[in-house]
Structures are given as structure tokens and as C-alpha cells.
């Protein structure tokens, strides 16, 4: 099923409609919640080309002399996903973020999608944005968290050289196909006697063929109040504001359908194993108790591994869905500020 879906998606590569302006408009709408809007901080556009020749869109906001934070977005998103953090930190820090390959305005390239491409692309971005001897706080959400784990395993010597601390948000290392609660037929607890073999975690699970058809489909996502309502129910938490829902869904709808499908196919079966063990710097993990896409139990496996190596700095379970840095932006920003300030203090002490 996976191979067939990948071939089908690859076959529509040349026929995907050119709607770059429309997609950019979805990513750059204006909201009453000012933190969600396009950053006003100075922005440097940094040219980065991957090992297979794909050009990535890379932005650096804020003072060039400031300490650096690198933000890595997740599946179907773009660098605009981090607007709440760019707006909060770019007044005093250099905030670097980029469109993962195929997302936003980055090219898809020809490399096979998976752990190697995620790691190689991040390595290219770090090479282009960090001066020799400079370290950064690395933050990865969802697929971005997988990117950091993959990079650490593929480039273990770079971890201590490039990273001062790491933050993993709403992420996983493996078993996504079998553990996601995103697409159940029903969503209510069943008694033990009622649970068929297809039930995991007290949820009747969508047959994999149906779920994969939805995820791999190279069709644009529609808008409208019904889609917003379903998105809020399945991806975010009940307290998410209308602006937060519109903002997040707009960014996801801006993703090329082909990119969304190809990456979904690659991520469902990704197995990073004990890659997180190579994150040898202090690492904070943040999970959402209401995260259906990558449930908290997937983060717990990473936490246990980090605890065994001594790299676990903190583990937080917040009452959010999958988009913790948007749904709890103030809390997330406060935690990130604490981490960056701690890093600043350690650097100053060392000097």
C-alpha cells in the first residue's frame, strides 16, 4: 500500500497546479492576535542548497549578533508556523527558521524522503547560519522533532559543536502508523468485552487503507467553518481561539498537496530507533495530553531514553492538542526563554 501510494504521488509531480501566490496568501493572513502576524523584525534571507541540489527558503530574524535559536517546523507547515515565537524573541535573539524540503517555498528535490534527508537538510541549514564555534538552541515540532533526532544520529559529532540545548515538541521516534489516534471511526472508551483486535488505547481505529487514502491524497485541503471545526476537534484543544485555528489551518492548507502526501507516506513508517540517545546536550520534551496525532505516549518513549542517558532536562505534559507552541504560546515562550537564558548564563560563565 505504501509503495503504491508513493508511486501515485510521484506521478502527479509534474501536473501539480502552480498556485504559489495563493499558498503564500494562506500563510500570511492578518489576525487580531498580533503575535500570529508576519514578523516586523529585520529579516535576512539566507541561500541554502541541499546535497541533492534542492534550494531551501531560510530566514534569520533579529540582530545578527544575538544568540541564536533555530526553529524546525513539522509536517505540512512552513517557517510562518513559528510566527508566535519569532515575534516573541527576534527583538533580542537571532531566530533562524526554514521551510523543510517541499514545504513553503523550499524545493522538493530528488532525494528520497526520510531520516537521512531530514538530517542532511538541517545540517546544511546549520552550516549556512552558524559561525564556527557558535552553538544554538534547537527547537523541533512534530516532524521537526524527528528531524533533530535524525540529525543527532547521522551527525553525532555536530551535536555538542552546534547545539547548546534541544527542545522536542509534540513529536515521536517511531510507530506512528499504529499509535496515532488522529483518525478513529469512534472516539470513546469501550469496555474490555467490547474491544476487538483493532482497538488500541480504548479507541476504535480507522482501517489503515482508509486513513492512508486520506493522508496520501494529493488534493488541496478545503476551507470553511466545518473544516475549521473538525480541525480544532482533531488537532487542537477545545480552548483554542478562532484566530489560532485559522492561523494553523491556513498554514497547513498552504502546503503543496504532493508534499503533504509524500511526507505522510515517509513518516508513517519512520523508525528513528534510539536516535534520541545521540542528543547529548540538555533536552526538554513537551507533549500534549490531548494530542491525537502524536499521542503523549510516543513522547514518553523518548523521555525514558533521554533519562537513561542523563540528557533529559525537563518533561512537560500540557493540556494542549498537537500544536503546543500555538495553543499555549505564552507558556511555551516562557519555557523557551528560560532555556535560552540558562544557555546565555552558561556561555557567559564559561567565557
mmCIF file of C-alpha atoms in Angstrom:
data_model
loop_
_atom_site.group_PDB
_atom_site.id
_atom_site.type_symbol
_atom_site.label_atom_id
_atom_site.label_comp_id
_atom_site.label_asym_id
_atom_site.label_seq_id
_atom_site.Cartn_x
_atom_site.Cartn_y
_atom_site.Cartn_z
ATOM 1 C CA UNK A 1 0.000 0.000 0.000
ATOM 2 C CA UNK A 2 2.788 2.418 0.940
ATOM 3 C CA UNK A 3 4.810 1.779 -2.240
ATOM 4 C CA UNK A 4 1.734 2.110 -4.434
ATOM 5 C CA UNK A 5 0.775 5.401 -2.796
ATOM 6 C CA UNK A 6 4.285 6.796 -3.219
ATOM 7 C CA UNK A 7 4.283 5.912 -6.932
ATOM 8 C CA UNK A 8 0.875 7.504 -7.395
ATOM 9 C CA UNK A 9 2.010 10.709 -5.737
ATOM 10 C CA UNK A 10 5.239 10.835 -7.714
ATOM 11 C CA UNK A 11 3.193 10.526 -10.885
ATOM 12 C CA UNK A 12 1.366 13.794 -10.237
ATOM 13 C CA UNK A 13 4.550 15.768 -9.553
ATOM 14 C CA UNK A 14 4.579 17.393 -12.985
ATOM 15 C CA UNK A 15 0.863 18.181 -13.030
ATOM 16 C CA UNK A 16 0.525 19.899 -9.664
ATOM 17 C CA UNK A 17 -1.046 23.330 -10.266
ATOM 18 C CA UNK A 18 1.188 26.362 -9.845
ATOM 19 C CA UNK A 19 -0.565 28.306 -7.099
ATOM 20 C CA UNK A 20 2.407 29.789 -5.239
ATOM 21 C CA UNK A 21 0.774 33.187 -4.766
ATOM 22 C CA UNK A 22 -2.393 31.619 -3.377
ATOM 23 C CA UNK A 23 -0.409 29.420 -0.993
ATOM 24 C CA UNK A 24 1.645 32.404 0.173
ATOM 25 C CA UNK A 25 -1.574 34.280 0.867
ATOM 26 C CA UNK A 26 -2.789 31.477 3.128
ATOM 27 C CA UNK A 27 0.442 31.665 5.121
ATOM 28 C CA UNK A 28 0.437 35.438 5.503
ATOM 29 C CA UNK A 29 -3.051 36.493 6.520
ATOM 30 C CA UNK A 30 -3.592 39.167 9.158
ATOM 31 C CA UNK A 31 -5.160 38.377 12.530
ATOM 32 C CA UNK A 32 -6.448 40.334 15.501
ATOM 33 C CA UNK A 33 -3.976 38.301 17.563
ATOM 34 C CA UNK A 34 -0.858 40.229 16.594
ATOM 35 C CA UNK A 35 1.606 37.520 17.606
ATOM 36 C CA UNK A 36 0.314 35.384 14.733
ATOM 37 C CA UNK A 37 1.047 38.015 12.100
ATOM 38 C CA UNK A 38 4.060 38.382 9.847
ATOM 39 C CA UNK A 39 7.119 39.405 11.906
ATOM 40 C CA UNK A 40 8.221 43.027 11.714
ATOM 41 C CA UNK A 41 11.777 42.270 12.881
ATOM 42 C CA UNK A 42 14.592 42.625 10.339
ATOM 43 C CA UNK A 43 14.844 39.503 8.204
ATOM 44 C CA UNK A 44 17.886 38.107 6.413
ATOM 45 C CA UNK A 45 17.211 35.628 3.599
ATOM 46 C CA UNK A 46 19.998 33.045 3.561
ATOM 47 C CA UNK A 47 20.566 30.926 0.436
ATOM 48 C CA UNK A 48 20.884 27.224 1.258
ATOM 49 C CA UNK A 49 21.179 24.341 -1.201
ATOM 50 C CA UNK A 50 20.870 20.731 -0.044
ATOM 51 C CA UNK A 51 23.207 17.888 -1.001
ATOM 52 C CA UNK A 52 20.840 16.886 -3.825
ATOM 53 C CA UNK A 53 20.544 20.440 -5.150
ATOM 54 C CA UNK A 54 17.186 21.482 -3.654
ATOM 55 C CA UNK A 55 17.010 25.145 -2.664
ATOM 56 C CA UNK A 56 15.592 25.846 0.779
ATOM 57 C CA UNK A 57 13.955 29.044 1.999
ATOM 58 C CA UNK A 58 15.852 30.070 5.139
ATOM 59 C CA UNK A 59 15.146 33.212 7.179
ATOM 60 C CA UNK A 60 17.068 34.739 10.075
ATOM 61 C CA UNK A 61 15.179 37.346 12.115
ATOM 62 C CA UNK A 62 16.540 39.803 14.634
ATOM 63 C CA UNK A 63 20.032 41.097 15.418
ATOM 64 C CA UNK A 64 22.840 39.273 13.635
ATOM 65 C CA UNK A 65 24.973 39.461 16.784
ATOM 66 C CA UNK A 66 22.361 37.943 19.083
ATOM 67 C CA UNK A 67 22.422 34.419 20.452
ATOM 68 C CA UNK A 68 20.717 32.038 18.032
ATOM 69 C CA UNK A 69 17.544 29.973 18.234
ATOM 70 C CA UNK A 70 16.831 27.554 15.367
ATOM 71 C CA UNK A 71 13.192 26.535 14.883
ATOM 72 C CA UNK A 72 12.289 23.458 12.799
ATOM 73 C CA UNK A 73 8.641 23.074 11.776
ATOM 74 C CA UNK A 74 6.567 19.947 11.316
ATOM 75 C CA UNK A 75 4.653 18.126 8.626
ATOM 76 C CA UNK A 76 2.584 20.283 6.235
ATOM 77 C CA UNK A 77 3.768 23.544 7.816
ATOM 78 C CA UNK A 78 6.258 26.280 6.892
ATOM 79 C CA UNK A 79 8.503 28.778 8.635
ATOM 80 C CA UNK A 80 5.477 31.037 9.252
ATOM 81 C CA UNK A 81 4.254 28.400 11.715
ATOM 82 C CA UNK A 82 6.746 29.884 14.172
ATOM 83 C CA UNK A 83 5.403 33.467 13.991
ATOM 84 C CA UNK A 84 4.400 33.442 17.694
ATOM 85 C CA UNK A 85 7.997 32.603 18.621
ATOM 86 C CA UNK A 86 9.692 34.840 16.043
ATOM 87 C CA UNK A 87 7.629 37.792 17.255
ATOM 88 C CA UNK A 88 8.445 36.975 20.878
ATOM 89 C CA UNK A 89 12.217 36.532 20.536
ATOM 90 C CA UNK A 90 13.521 38.375 17.465
ATOM 91 C CA UNK A 91 13.871 41.669 19.351
ATOM 92 C CA UNK A 92 16.900 40.301 21.199
ATOM 93 C CA UNK A 93 17.865 36.974 19.635
ATOM 94 C CA UNK A 94 18.721 35.785 16.147
ATOM 95 C CA UNK A 95 15.852 33.468 15.250
ATOM 96 C CA UNK A 96 16.575 31.121 12.346
ATOM 97 C CA UNK A 97 13.887 29.041 10.698
ATOM 98 C CA UNK A 98 13.404 27.371 7.344
ATOM 99 C CA UNK A 99 10.895 25.626 5.126
ATOM 100 C CA UNK A 100 11.587 21.904 5.170
ATOM 101 C CA UNK A 101 12.027 20.481 1.670
ATOM 102 C CA UNK A 102 8.873 20.702 -0.422
ATOM 103 C CA UNK A 103 7.165 22.864 2.204
ATOM 104 C CA UNK A 104 6.514 26.582 1.920
ATOM 105 C CA UNK A 105 8.834 27.908 -0.774
ATOM 106 C CA UNK A 106 11.523 25.223 -0.494
ATOM 107 C CA UNK A 107 12.047 22.843 -3.378
ATOM 108 C CA UNK A 108 11.172 19.174 -3.035
ATOM 109 C CA UNK A 109 14.381 17.983 -4.680
ATOM 110 C CA UNK A 110 15.145 14.455 -5.771
ATOM 111 C CA UNK A 111 16.369 12.840 -2.569
ATOM 112 C CA UNK A 112 14.262 10.110 -1.022
ATOM 113 C CA UNK A 113 12.277 11.394 1.923
ATOM 114 C CA UNK A 114 13.102 10.076 5.351
ATOM 115 C CA UNK A 115 15.525 10.332 8.241
ATOM 116 C CA UNK A 116 18.563 10.956 6.012
ATOM 117 C CA UNK A 117 17.003 13.841 4.078
ATOM 118 C CA UNK A 118 15.673 15.465 7.257
ATOM 119 C CA UNK A 119 19.110 15.250 8.877
ATOM 120 C CA UNK A 120 21.080 16.388 5.822
ATOM 121 C CA UNK A 121 18.840 19.407 5.270
ATOM 122 C CA UNK A 122 19.191 20.558 8.883
ATOM 123 C CA UNK A 123 22.952 20.097 8.703
ATOM 124 C CA UNK A 124 23.025 22.296 5.587
ATOM 125 C CA UNK A 125 20.981 24.993 7.332
ATOM 126 C CA UNK A 126 23.226 24.961 10.398
ATOM 127 C CA UNK A 127 26.349 25.165 8.222
ATOM 128 C CA UNK A 128 24.923 28.235 6.480
ATOM 129 C CA UNK A 129 23.603 30.057 9.545
ATOM 130 C CA UNK A 130 26.010 29.340 12.412
ATOM 131 C CA UNK A 131 29.505 30.792 12.544
ATOM 132 C CA UNK A 132 32.325 28.398 13.503
ATOM 133 C CA UNK A 133 32.269 27.775 17.222
ATOM 134 C CA UNK A 134 28.716 29.117 17.651
ATOM 135 C CA UNK A 135 26.034 26.978 19.260
ATOM 136 C CA UNK A 136 22.272 27.336 19.222
ATOM 137 C CA UNK A 137 19.118 26.221 20.989
ATOM 138 C CA UNK A 138 17.429 23.803 18.583
ATOM 139 C CA UNK A 139 13.636 23.527 18.717
ATOM 140 C CA UNK A 140 11.703 20.971 16.671
ATOM 141 C CA UNK A 141 7.949 20.486 16.473
ATOM 142 C CA UNK A 142 6.424 17.174 15.319
ATOM 143 C CA UNK A 143 8.366 16.227 12.156
ATOM 144 C CA UNK A 144 10.814 18.917 13.260
ATOM 145 C CA UNK A 145 11.459 16.950 16.451
ATOM 146 C CA UNK A 146 12.081 13.873 14.329
ATOM 147 C CA UNK A 147 14.480 15.969 12.266
ATOM 148 C CA UNK A 148 16.538 16.792 15.360
ATOM 149 C CA UNK A 149 16.695 13.139 16.390
ATOM 150 C CA UNK A 150 17.667 12.043 12.877
ATOM 151 C CA UNK A 151 20.346 14.747 12.681
ATOM 152 C CA UNK A 152 21.807 13.736 16.037
ATOM 153 C CA UNK A 153 22.101 10.113 14.925
ATOM 154 C CA UNK A 154 23.542 10.935 11.483
ATOM 155 C CA UNK A 155 25.864 13.718 12.683
ATOM 156 C CA UNK A 156 26.608 12.844 16.334
ATOM 157 C CA UNK A 157 29.801 14.907 16.438
ATOM 158 C CA UNK A 158 27.839 18.022 15.489
ATOM 159 C CA UNK A 159 25.509 17.815 18.478
ATOM 160 C CA UNK A 160 27.916 19.201 21.080
ATOM 161 C CA UNK A 161 29.500 21.508 18.487
ATOM 162 C CA UNK A 162 26.263 23.050 17.192
ATOM 163 C CA UNK A 163 23.652 22.678 19.951
ATOM 164 C CA UNK A 164 23.622 24.150 23.447
ATOM 165 C CA UNK A 165 20.174 22.712 24.260
ATOM 166 C CA UNK A 166 17.370 20.935 22.408
ATOM 167 C CA UNK A 167 13.583 21.198 22.712
ATOM 168 C CA UNK A 168 11.347 18.461 21.273
ATOM 169 C CA UNK A 169 7.667 19.407 20.940
ATOM 170 C CA UNK A 170 4.739 17.064 20.152
ATOM 171 C CA UNK A 171 6.949 14.520 18.460
ATOM 172 C CA UNK A 172 7.754 10.815 18.167
ATOM 173 C CA UNK A 173 10.515 8.446 17.098
ATOM 174 C CA UNK A 174 8.574 5.552 15.565
ATOM 175 C CA UNK A 175 5.312 3.562 15.446
ATOM 176 C CA UNK A 176 3.255 6.472 14.125
ATOM 177 C CA UNK A 177 1.166 4.294 11.812
ATOM 178 C CA UNK A 178 -0.036 2.134 14.690
ATOM 179 C CA UNK A 179 -0.149 4.659 17.514
ATOM 180 C CA UNK A 180 -1.761 7.786 16.059
ATOM 181 C CA UNK A 181 -5.301 8.454 17.297
ATOM 182 C CA UNK A 182 -5.948 11.050 14.619
ATOM 183 C CA UNK A 183 -8.457 9.165 12.504
ATOM 184 C CA UNK A 184 -10.628 6.867 14.638
ATOM 185 C CA UNK A 185 -14.090 5.783 13.497
ATOM 186 C CA UNK A 186 -15.323 6.401 17.008
ATOM 187 C CA UNK A 187 -13.620 8.172 19.858
ATOM 188 C CA UNK A 188 -14.959 6.830 23.110
ATOM 189 C CA UNK A 189 -13.793 4.256 25.653
ATOM 190 C CA UNK A 190 -15.063 0.709 25.238
ATOM 191 C CA UNK A 191 -15.402 -1.965 27.857
ATOM 192 C CA UNK A 192 -12.892 -4.798 27.709
ATOM 193 C CA UNK A 193 -15.529 -7.192 26.365
ATOM 194 C CA UNK A 194 -16.305 -4.784 23.507
ATOM 195 C CA UNK A 195 -12.723 -4.267 22.343
ATOM 196 C CA UNK A 196 -11.915 -6.017 19.058
ATOM 197 C CA UNK A 197 -8.336 -6.617 17.942
ATOM 198 C CA UNK A 198 -8.378 -3.311 16.042
ATOM 199 C CA UNK A 199 -8.799 -1.317 19.230
ATOM 200 C CA UNK A 200 -5.707 0.331 20.738
ATOM 201 C CA UNK A 201 -5.815 2.786 23.591
ATOM 202 C CA UNK A 202 -9.605 2.379 24.008
ATOM 203 C CA UNK A 203 -10.235 3.831 20.546
ATOM 204 C CA UNK A 204 -11.764 2.111 17.521
ATOM 205 C CA UNK A 205 -9.162 2.772 14.860
ATOM 206 C CA UNK A 206 -9.757 3.733 11.265
ATOM 207 C CA UNK A 207 -8.763 0.909 8.881
ATOM 208 C CA UNK A 208 -5.255 1.706 7.616
ATOM 209 C CA UNK A 209 -6.305 1.742 3.973
ATOM 210 C CA UNK A 210 -8.886 4.457 4.669
ATOM 211 C CA UNK A 211 -6.512 6.521 6.792
ATOM 212 C CA UNK A 212 -3.704 6.274 4.238
ATOM 213 C CA UNK A 213 -6.011 7.310 1.417
ATOM 214 C CA UNK A 214 -6.880 10.470 3.362
ATOM 215 C CA UNK A 215 -3.294 11.265 4.317
ATOM 216 C CA UNK A 216 -1.671 10.480 0.961
ATOM 217 C CA UNK A 217 -4.274 12.164 -1.232
ATOM 218 C CA UNK A 218 -2.624 14.825 -3.460
ATOM 219 C CA UNK A 219 -5.699 17.055 -3.234
ATOM 220 C CA UNK A 220 -5.921 20.546 -1.698
ATOM 221 C CA UNK A 221 -7.500 20.825 1.734
ATOM 222 C CA UNK A 222 -10.748 22.836 1.667
ATOM 223 C CA UNK A 223 -11.592 25.721 3.967
ATOM 224 C CA UNK A 224 -14.820 26.720 5.685
ATOM 225 C CA UNK A 225 -16.379 26.572 9.121
ATOM 226 C CA UNK A 226 -16.888 22.794 9.067
ATOM 227 C CA UNK A 227 -13.234 22.103 8.263
ATOM 228 C CA UNK A 228 -12.216 24.551 10.998
ATOM 229 C CA UNK A 229 -14.452 22.766 13.488
ATOM 230 C CA UNK A 230 -13.106 19.328 12.595
ATOM 231 C CA UNK A 231 -9.522 20.602 12.651
ATOM 232 C CA UNK A 232 -9.981 22.120 16.098
ATOM 233 C CA UNK A 233 -11.558 18.920 17.400
ATOM 234 C CA UNK A 234 -8.931 16.551 15.992
ATOM 235 C CA UNK A 235 -5.721 18.628 16.064
ATOM 236 C CA UNK A 236 -6.077 21.338 18.701
ATOM 237 C CA UNK A 237 -7.762 21.675 22.092
ATOM 238 C CA UNK A 238 -11.203 22.971 22.940
ATOM 239 C CA UNK A 239 -9.793 26.260 24.253
ATOM 240 C CA UNK A 240 -8.003 27.155 21.025
ATOM 241 C CA UNK A 241 -9.181 30.531 19.758
ATOM 242 C CA UNK A 242 -10.695 31.147 16.337
ATOM 243 C CA UNK A 243 -7.547 33.054 15.349
ATOM 244 C CA UNK A 244 -5.308 30.168 16.393
ATOM 245 C CA UNK A 245 -7.380 27.679 14.423
ATOM 246 C CA UNK A 246 -7.490 29.919 11.331
ATOM 247 C CA UNK A 247 -3.765 30.587 11.551
ATOM 248 C CA UNK A 248 -2.723 26.945 11.884
ATOM 249 C CA UNK A 249 -5.152 25.644 9.287
ATOM 250 C CA UNK A 250 -4.182 28.372 6.837
ATOM 251 C CA UNK A 251 -0.552 27.317 7.031
ATOM 252 C CA UNK A 252 -1.389 23.640 6.616
ATOM 253 C CA UNK A 253 -3.715 24.365 3.693
ATOM 254 C CA UNK A 254 -0.869 26.297 2.057
ATOM 255 C CA UNK A 255 1.264 23.143 1.888
ATOM 256 C CA UNK A 256 1.524 21.592 -1.561
ATOM 257 C CA UNK A 257 -0.724 18.516 -1.642
ATOM 258 C CA UNK A 258 2.082 16.479 -3.195
ATOM 259 C CA UNK A 259 4.477 17.431 -0.390
ATOM 260 C CA UNK A 260 1.864 16.625 2.234
ATOM 261 C CA UNK A 261 1.227 13.186 0.755
ATOM 262 C CA UNK A 262 4.841 12.210 0.146
ATOM 263 C CA UNK A 263 5.940 13.199 3.626
ATOM 264 C CA UNK A 264 2.948 11.458 5.232
ATOM 265 C CA UNK A 265 3.920 8.260 3.437
ATOM 266 C CA UNK A 266 7.520 8.595 4.639
ATOM 267 C CA UNK A 267 6.671 9.492 8.232
ATOM 268 C CA UNK A 268 4.084 6.814 8.929
ATOM 269 C CA UNK A 269 6.753 4.135 8.894
ATOM 270 C CA UNK A 270 9.767 6.156 10.025
ATOM 271 C CA UNK A 271 11.769 4.376 12.704
ATOM 272 C CA UNK A 272 14.396 6.507 14.391
ATOM 273 C CA UNK A 273 15.099 3.838 16.984
ATOM 274 C CA UNK A 274 17.339 5.184 19.738
ATOM 275 C CA UNK A 275 18.418 8.247 17.735
ATOM 276 C CA UNK A 276 17.488 10.486 20.674
ATOM 277 C CA UNK A 277 20.333 8.881 22.624
ATOM 278 C CA UNK A 278 22.680 10.961 20.469
ATOM 279 C CA UNK A 279 21.140 14.180 21.839
ATOM 280 C CA UNK A 280 23.893 14.545 24.394
ATOM 281 C CA UNK A 281 23.059 18.135 25.370
ATOM 282 C CA UNK A 282 20.253 19.072 27.810
ATOM 283 C CA UNK A 283 16.976 18.206 26.106
ATOM 284 C CA UNK A 284 13.476 19.321 27.084
ATOM 285 C CA UNK A 285 10.456 17.368 25.852
ATOM 286 C CA UNK A 286 6.967 18.898 25.658
ATOM 287 C CA UNK A 287 3.885 16.792 24.938
ATOM 288 C CA UNK A 288 0.153 17.486 24.787
ATOM 289 C CA UNK A 289 -2.269 15.461 26.892
ATOM 290 C CA UNK A 290 -4.862 15.952 24.141
ATOM 291 C CA UNK A 291 -2.543 15.298 21.198
ATOM 292 C CA UNK A 292 -4.271 12.795 18.928
ATOM 293 C CA UNK A 293 -1.833 12.952 16.017
ATOM 294 C CA UNK A 294 1.262 12.021 18.074
ATOM 295 C CA UNK A 295 -0.093 10.998 21.471
ATOM 296 C CA UNK A 296 1.877 11.696 24.620
ATOM 297 C CA UNK A 297 2.806 8.034 24.988
ATOM 298 C CA UNK A 298 5.098 8.434 21.960
ATOM 299 C CA UNK A 299 6.993 11.267 23.657
ATOM 300 C CA UNK A 300 7.304 9.192 26.811
ATOM 301 C CA UNK A 301 9.479 6.657 24.997
ATOM 302 C CA UNK A 302 11.892 9.430 24.022
ATOM 303 C CA UNK A 303 11.825 10.762 27.577
ATOM 304 C CA UNK A 304 12.731 7.358 29.018
ATOM 305 C CA UNK A 305 15.664 7.097 26.618
ATOM 306 C CA UNK A 306 16.930 10.602 27.432
ATOM 307 C CA UNK A 307 16.587 9.914 31.147
ATOM 308 C CA UNK A 308 18.698 6.785 30.782
ATOM 309 C CA UNK A 309 21.497 8.760 29.091
ATOM 310 C CA UNK A 310 21.319 11.692 31.506
ATOM 311 C CA UNK A 311 20.369 14.234 28.810
ATOM 312 C CA UNK A 312 16.784 14.850 29.940
ATOM 313 C CA UNK A 313 16.441 18.423 31.198
ATOM 314 C CA UNK A 314 12.645 18.580 31.645
ATOM 315 C CA UNK A 315 9.486 16.795 30.594
ATOM 316 C CA UNK A 316 6.243 18.745 30.343
ATOM 317 C CA UNK A 317 2.754 17.449 29.575
ATOM 318 C CA UNK A 318 0.493 20.378 28.806
ATOM 319 C CA UNK A 319 -3.304 20.400 28.247
ATOM 320 C CA UNK A 320 -2.944 21.018 24.510
ATOM 321 C CA UNK A 321 -3.503 19.184 21.278
ATOM 322 C CA UNK A 322 -0.771 18.762 18.687
ATOM 323 C CA UNK A 323 0.188 22.427 18.294
ATOM 324 C CA UNK A 324 1.565 23.237 21.721
ATOM 325 C CA UNK A 325 3.569 26.319 20.742
ATOM 326 C CA UNK A 326 0.421 27.894 19.249
ATOM 327 C CA UNK A 327 -2.233 26.663 21.672
ATOM 328 C CA UNK A 328 -0.126 27.598 24.708
ATOM 329 C CA UNK A 329 2.102 30.237 23.120
ATOM 330 C CA UNK A 330 2.687 32.284 26.276
ATOM 331 C CA UNK A 331 3.618 29.217 28.299
ATOM 332 C CA UNK A 332 5.785 27.866 25.504
ATOM 333 C CA UNK A 333 7.572 31.189 25.049
ATOM 334 C CA UNK A 334 8.207 31.454 28.779
ATOM 335 C CA UNK A 335 9.734 27.972 28.812
ATOM 336 C CA UNK A 336 11.870 28.690 25.754
ATOM 337 C CA UNK A 337 13.007 31.992 27.279
ATOM 338 C CA UNK A 338 14.065 30.147 30.432
ATOM 339 C CA UNK A 339 16.081 27.668 28.369
ATOM 340 C CA UNK A 340 17.759 30.341 26.244
ATOM 341 C CA UNK A 341 18.571 32.498 29.270
ATOM 342 C CA UNK A 342 20.060 29.472 31.009
ATOM 343 C CA UNK A 343 22.215 28.862 27.963
ATOM 344 C CA UNK A 344 23.256 32.535 27.883
ATOM 345 C CA UNK A 345 24.294 32.339 31.521
ATOM 346 C CA UNK A 346 26.326 29.179 30.966
ATOM 347 C CA UNK A 347 28.067 30.746 27.971
ATOM 348 C CA UNK A 348 28.885 33.914 29.904
ATOM 349 C CA UNK A 349 30.220 31.885 32.827
ATOM 350 C CA UNK A 350 32.421 29.810 30.515
ATOM 351 C CA UNK A 351 33.868 32.964 28.961
#
